[in-house]
């Protein structure tokens, strides 16, 4: 759960009712959502068995696409070549290892998509650093290092999330859900969503 400052969290909660979007449309490559709205609400609503959660009221839920760089690296492990996929968000540079078993791509026209704040020149060293850390972990477990041979491809995509807003005696909060895996997003993604929501608010206010 991410606790937001009341001032701008309040704007996020009610921005659709108070600000007219610019509605600039672009054709982009997206990853399809697998979690429908109704299921997302059920997954994100507070569980009543906890006394603290009984004081939290669900306000609304919205859909958000975050910009990502889809980076593929050529690797060598025990003499065999393979690929390592790393997804790096283009707002804050947070890296994750996505599960391709659930990934489906398609082209879609989005209104006012979030910009790619980071460029490939910044993404490449982030990907190599992430691959190096992963290689160290593999080496410790397997006693054999995983070698990174180079880049195979770098692609720009948009990844889907659900964001639910809640009110409580302590103020407004929100929780994000991966719309592909159905996993709640934790502390690691906190700053990414905060920055993304601020960008949207500033863009709509112009």
CSV table of C-alpha atoms in Angstrom, one decimal:
chain,number,residue,atom,x,y,z
A,1,UNK,CA,0.0,0.0,0.0
A,2,UNK,CA,1.3,3.4,-1.0
A,3,UNK,CA,0.3,6.4,1.2
A,4,UNK,CA,0.1,9.6,-0.7
A,5,UNK,CA,0.3,13.2,0.3
A,6,UNK,CA,-3.3,14.4,0.7
A,7,UNK,CA,-2.9,17.5,-1.5
A,8,UNK,CA,-2.0,15.8,-4.8
A,9,UNK,CA,-3.7,12.5,-4.0
A,10,UNK,CA,-6.9,14.4,-3.8
A,11,UNK,CA,-6.3,15.8,-7.3
A,12,UNK,CA,-5.7,12.3,-8.7
A,13,UNK,CA,-8.9,11.0,-7.2
A,14,UNK,CA,-11.1,13.7,-8.7
A,15,UNK,CA,-9.1,14.9,-11.8
A,16,UNK,CA,-11.5,13.1,-14.2
A,17,UNK,CA,-14.4,15.2,-12.9
A,18,UNK,CA,-12.5,18.6,-12.9
A,19,UNK,CA,-10.0,18.6,-15.7
A,20,UNK,CA,-10.7,18.1,-19.4
A,21,UNK,CA,-7.9,15.9,-21.0
A,22,UNK,CA,-6.1,17.1,-24.1
A,23,UNK,CA,-7.1,13.8,-25.9
A,24,UNK,CA,-4.1,13.6,-28.1
A,25,UNK,CA,-4.2,10.0,-29.6
A,26,UNK,CA,-1.2,7.9,-30.6
A,27,UNK,CA,-0.8,4.4,-32.0
A,28,UNK,CA,1.4,2.5,-29.6
A,29,UNK,CA,2.4,-1.1,-28.9
A,30,UNK,CA,0.8,-2.4,-25.7
A,31,UNK,CA,0.8,-5.5,-23.6
A,32,UNK,CA,-2.8,-6.8,-23.2
A,33,UNK,CA,-4.5,-6.8,-19.8
A,34,UNK,CA,-5.6,-10.2,-18.5
A,35,UNK,CA,-7.4,-8.8,-15.4
A,36,UNK,CA,-10.9,-7.3,-15.9
A,37,UNK,CA,-12.0,-4.3,-13.9
A,38,UNK,CA,-14.4,-6.3,-11.7
A,39,UNK,CA,-11.7,-8.8,-10.7
A,40,UNK,CA,-9.2,-6.0,-10.1
A,41,UNK,CA,-11.6,-4.3,-7.7
A,42,UNK,CA,-12.1,-7.5,-5.7
A,43,UNK,CA,-8.3,-8.1,-5.5
A,44,UNK,CA,-7.6,-4.5,-4.4
A,45,UNK,CA,-10.4,-3.9,-1.9
A,46,UNK,CA,-9.3,-4.1,1.7
A,47,UNK,CA,-10.1,-7.3,3.5
A,48,UNK,CA,-12.6,-6.8,6.3
A,49,UNK,CA,-11.0,-9.2,8.7
A,50,UNK,CA,-8.5,-6.5,9.7
A,51,UNK,CA,-9.7,-3.8,11.9
A,52,UNK,CA,-7.5,-1.2,10.2
A,53,UNK,CA,-9.0,-2.0,6.8
A,54,UNK,CA,-12.5,-1.5,8.1
A,55,UNK,CA,-11.8,2.2,8.3
A,56,UNK,CA,-10.7,2.4,4.6
A,57,UNK,CA,-13.3,3.2,2.0
A,58,UNK,CA,-13.0,2.3,-1.7
A,59,UNK,CA,-13.4,5.4,-3.8
A,60,UNK,CA,-12.7,4.5,-7.4
A,61,UNK,CA,-10.4,2.4,-9.7
A,62,UNK,CA,-8.7,3.5,-13.0
A,63,UNK,CA,-6.6,1.9,-15.7
A,64,UNK,CA,-3.1,3.1,-16.4
A,65,UNK,CA,-0.4,2.2,-19.0
A,66,UNK,CA,3.2,2.7,-18.0
A,67,UNK,CA,5.9,3.1,-20.6
A,68,UNK,CA,8.5,0.4,-20.6
A,69,UNK,CA,11.7,-0.5,-22.5
A,70,UNK,CA,11.6,-4.3,-23.3
A,71,UNK,CA,15.3,-5.2,-23.4
A,72,UNK,CA,16.6,-8.6,-24.6
A,73,UNK,CA,20.2,-9.6,-23.9
A,74,UNK,CA,22.2,-12.5,-25.4
A,75,UNK,CA,23.6,-14.6,-22.6
A,76,UNK,CA,26.0,-17.6,-22.3
A,77,UNK,CA,25.6,-20.1,-19.5
A,78,UNK,CA,27.5,-23.4,-19.3
A,79,UNK,CA,28.4,-23.1,-23.0
A,80,UNK,CA,24.8,-22.6,-24.1
A,81,UNK,CA,23.4,-19.3,-25.6
A,82,UNK,CA,20.1,-18.0,-24.3
A,83,UNK,CA,18.1,-14.8,-23.9
A,84,UNK,CA,17.5,-12.7,-20.8
A,85,UNK,CA,14.5,-10.4,-20.9
A,86,UNK,CA,14.5,-7.2,-18.7
A,87,UNK,CA,11.7,-4.7,-18.5
A,88,UNK,CA,12.7,-1.2,-17.4
A,89,UNK,CA,10.1,1.5,-16.8
A,90,UNK,CA,10.8,4.7,-18.8
A,91,UNK,CA,9.8,7.1,-16.0
A,92,UNK,CA,12.0,6.0,-13.0
A,93,UNK,CA,14.3,3.3,-14.4
A,94,UNK,CA,13.0,0.4,-12.2
A,95,UNK,CA,13.9,-3.0,-13.7
A,96,UNK,CA,12.0,-6.2,-13.4
A,97,UNK,CA,12.1,-9.7,-15.0
A,98,UNK,CA,8.7,-10.2,-16.7
A,99,UNK,CA,7.2,-13.7,-17.3
A,100,UNK,CA,6.6,-14.0,-21.0
A,101,UNK,CA,4.2,-16.9,-20.6
A,102,UNK,CA,1.4,-14.3,-19.9
A,103,UNK,CA,2.5,-11.6,-22.3
A,104,UNK,CA,0.4,-10.8,-25.4
A,105,UNK,CA,1.2,-7.7,-27.6
A,106,UNK,CA,-1.1,-5.6,-29.8
A,107,UNK,CA,-1.2,-2.2,-31.4
A,108,UNK,CA,-3.7,0.2,-29.8
A,109,UNK,CA,-4.6,3.9,-30.1
A,110,UNK,CA,-4.1,5.6,-26.7
A,111,UNK,CA,-5.2,9.1,-25.7
A,112,UNK,CA,-2.4,11.1,-24.1
A,113,UNK,CA,0.0,8.2,-23.3
A,114,UNK,CA,2.7,8.8,-20.7
A,115,UNK,CA,6.0,9.9,-22.2
A,116,UNK,CA,9.2,8.0,-22.3
A,117,UNK,CA,11.2,10.2,-20.0
A,118,UNK,CA,14.3,8.0,-20.1
A,119,UNK,CA,16.0,7.3,-23.4
A,120,UNK,CA,17.9,4.3,-24.7
A,121,UNK,CA,21.3,5.8,-23.8
A,122,UNK,CA,20.2,5.7,-20.1
A,123,UNK,CA,18.4,2.3,-20.4
A,124,UNK,CA,21.4,0.3,-21.8
A,125,UNK,CA,23.6,0.8,-18.7
A,126,UNK,CA,20.6,0.1,-16.4
A,127,UNK,CA,20.0,-3.2,-18.3
A,128,UNK,CA,23.6,-4.2,-18.1
A,129,UNK,CA,23.8,-3.4,-14.3
A,130,UNK,CA,20.6,-5.5,-13.8
A,131,UNK,CA,22.0,-8.4,-15.9
A,132,UNK,CA,25.3,-8.2,-13.9
A,133,UNK,CA,23.4,-8.4,-10.6
A,134,UNK,CA,21.4,-11.4,-11.9
A,135,UNK,CA,24.6,-13.0,-13.1
A,136,UNK,CA,26.2,-12.7,-9.7
A,137,UNK,CA,23.1,-14.4,-8.1
A,138,UNK,CA,23.3,-17.2,-10.7
A,139,UNK,CA,27.0,-17.6,-10.1
A,140,UNK,CA,26.6,-17.9,-6.3
A,141,UNK,CA,23.9,-20.6,-6.7
A,142,UNK,CA,25.3,-22.6,-9.7
A,143,UNK,CA,29.1,-21.9,-9.2
A,144,UNK,CA,29.2,-20.9,-12.8
A,145,UNK,CA,28.8,-17.3,-14.0
A,146,UNK,CA,26.1,-16.2,-16.5
A,147,UNK,CA,27.8,-14.1,-19.2
A,148,UNK,CA,26.2,-11.2,-21.0
A,149,UNK,CA,27.1,-11.2,-24.7
A,150,UNK,CA,25.3,-8.1,-25.9
A,151,UNK,CA,21.9,-6.6,-26.8
A,152,UNK,CA,19.5,-8.4,-29.1
A,153,UNK,CA,16.7,-5.8,-29.1
A,154,UNK,CA,15.3,-2.8,-27.3
A,155,UNK,CA,11.6,-2.2,-27.8
A,156,UNK,CA,9.2,0.5,-26.5
A,157,UNK,CA,5.9,-0.9,-25.0
A,158,UNK,CA,3.1,0.1,-22.6
A,159,UNK,CA,2.3,-2.2,-19.7
A,160,UNK,CA,-1.1,-2.2,-18.0
A,161,UNK,CA,-1.9,-1.6,-14.4
A,162,UNK,CA,-5.1,-1.0,-12.3
A,163,UNK,CA,-4.9,1.7,-9.6
A,164,UNK,CA,-7.5,1.8,-6.8
A,165,UNK,CA,-8.0,4.8,-4.5
A,166,UNK,CA,-9.2,4.7,-0.9
A,167,UNK,CA,-10.0,7.2,1.8
A,168,UNK,CA,-9.2,6.6,5.5
A,169,UNK,CA,-8.9,8.7,8.7
A,170,UNK,CA,-5.2,9.2,7.8
A,171,UNK,CA,-6.0,10.6,4.3
A,172,UNK,CA,-6.1,9.2,0.8
A,173,UNK,CA,-4.2,6.1,-0.3
A,174,UNK,CA,-3.9,4.1,-3.5
A,175,UNK,CA,-2.8,0.5,-4.4
A,176,UNK,CA,-1.7,-0.6,-7.8
A,177,UNK,CA,-2.3,-4.0,-9.4
A,178,UNK,CA,-0.4,-5.6,-12.3
A,179,UNK,CA,-3.1,-6.1,-14.9
A,180,UNK,CA,-1.3,-9.0,-16.5
A,181,UNK,CA,-0.2,-11.1,-13.5
A,182,UNK,CA,-2.7,-9.9,-11.0
A,183,UNK,CA,0.0,-9.1,-8.5
A,184,UNK,CA,-0.2,-6.2,-6.1
A,185,UNK,CA,2.6,-3.7,-6.5
A,186,UNK,CA,4.8,-3.0,-3.5
A,187,UNK,CA,7.4,-0.5,-2.3
A,188,UNK,CA,9.7,-1.0,-5.3
A,189,UNK,CA,7.2,0.6,-7.6
A,190,UNK,CA,6.1,3.3,-5.3
A,191,UNK,CA,8.0,6.2,-6.9
A,192,UNK,CA,7.2,5.1,-10.4
A,193,UNK,CA,3.4,5.4,-9.9
A,194,UNK,CA,3.7,8.6,-7.9
A,195,UNK,CA,5.8,10.2,-10.8
A,196,UNK,CA,3.4,8.8,-13.4
A,197,UNK,CA,0.3,10.2,-11.7
A,198,UNK,CA,2.0,13.6,-11.3
A,199,UNK,CA,2.9,13.7,-15.0
A,200,UNK,CA,-0.7,13.0,-15.9
A,201,UNK,CA,-2.0,15.7,-13.6
A,202,UNK,CA,0.4,18.3,-14.9
A,203,UNK,CA,-0.3,17.3,-18.5
A,204,UNK,CA,-4.1,17.6,-18.0
A,205,UNK,CA,-3.7,20.9,-16.2
A,206,UNK,CA,-1.9,22.6,-19.1
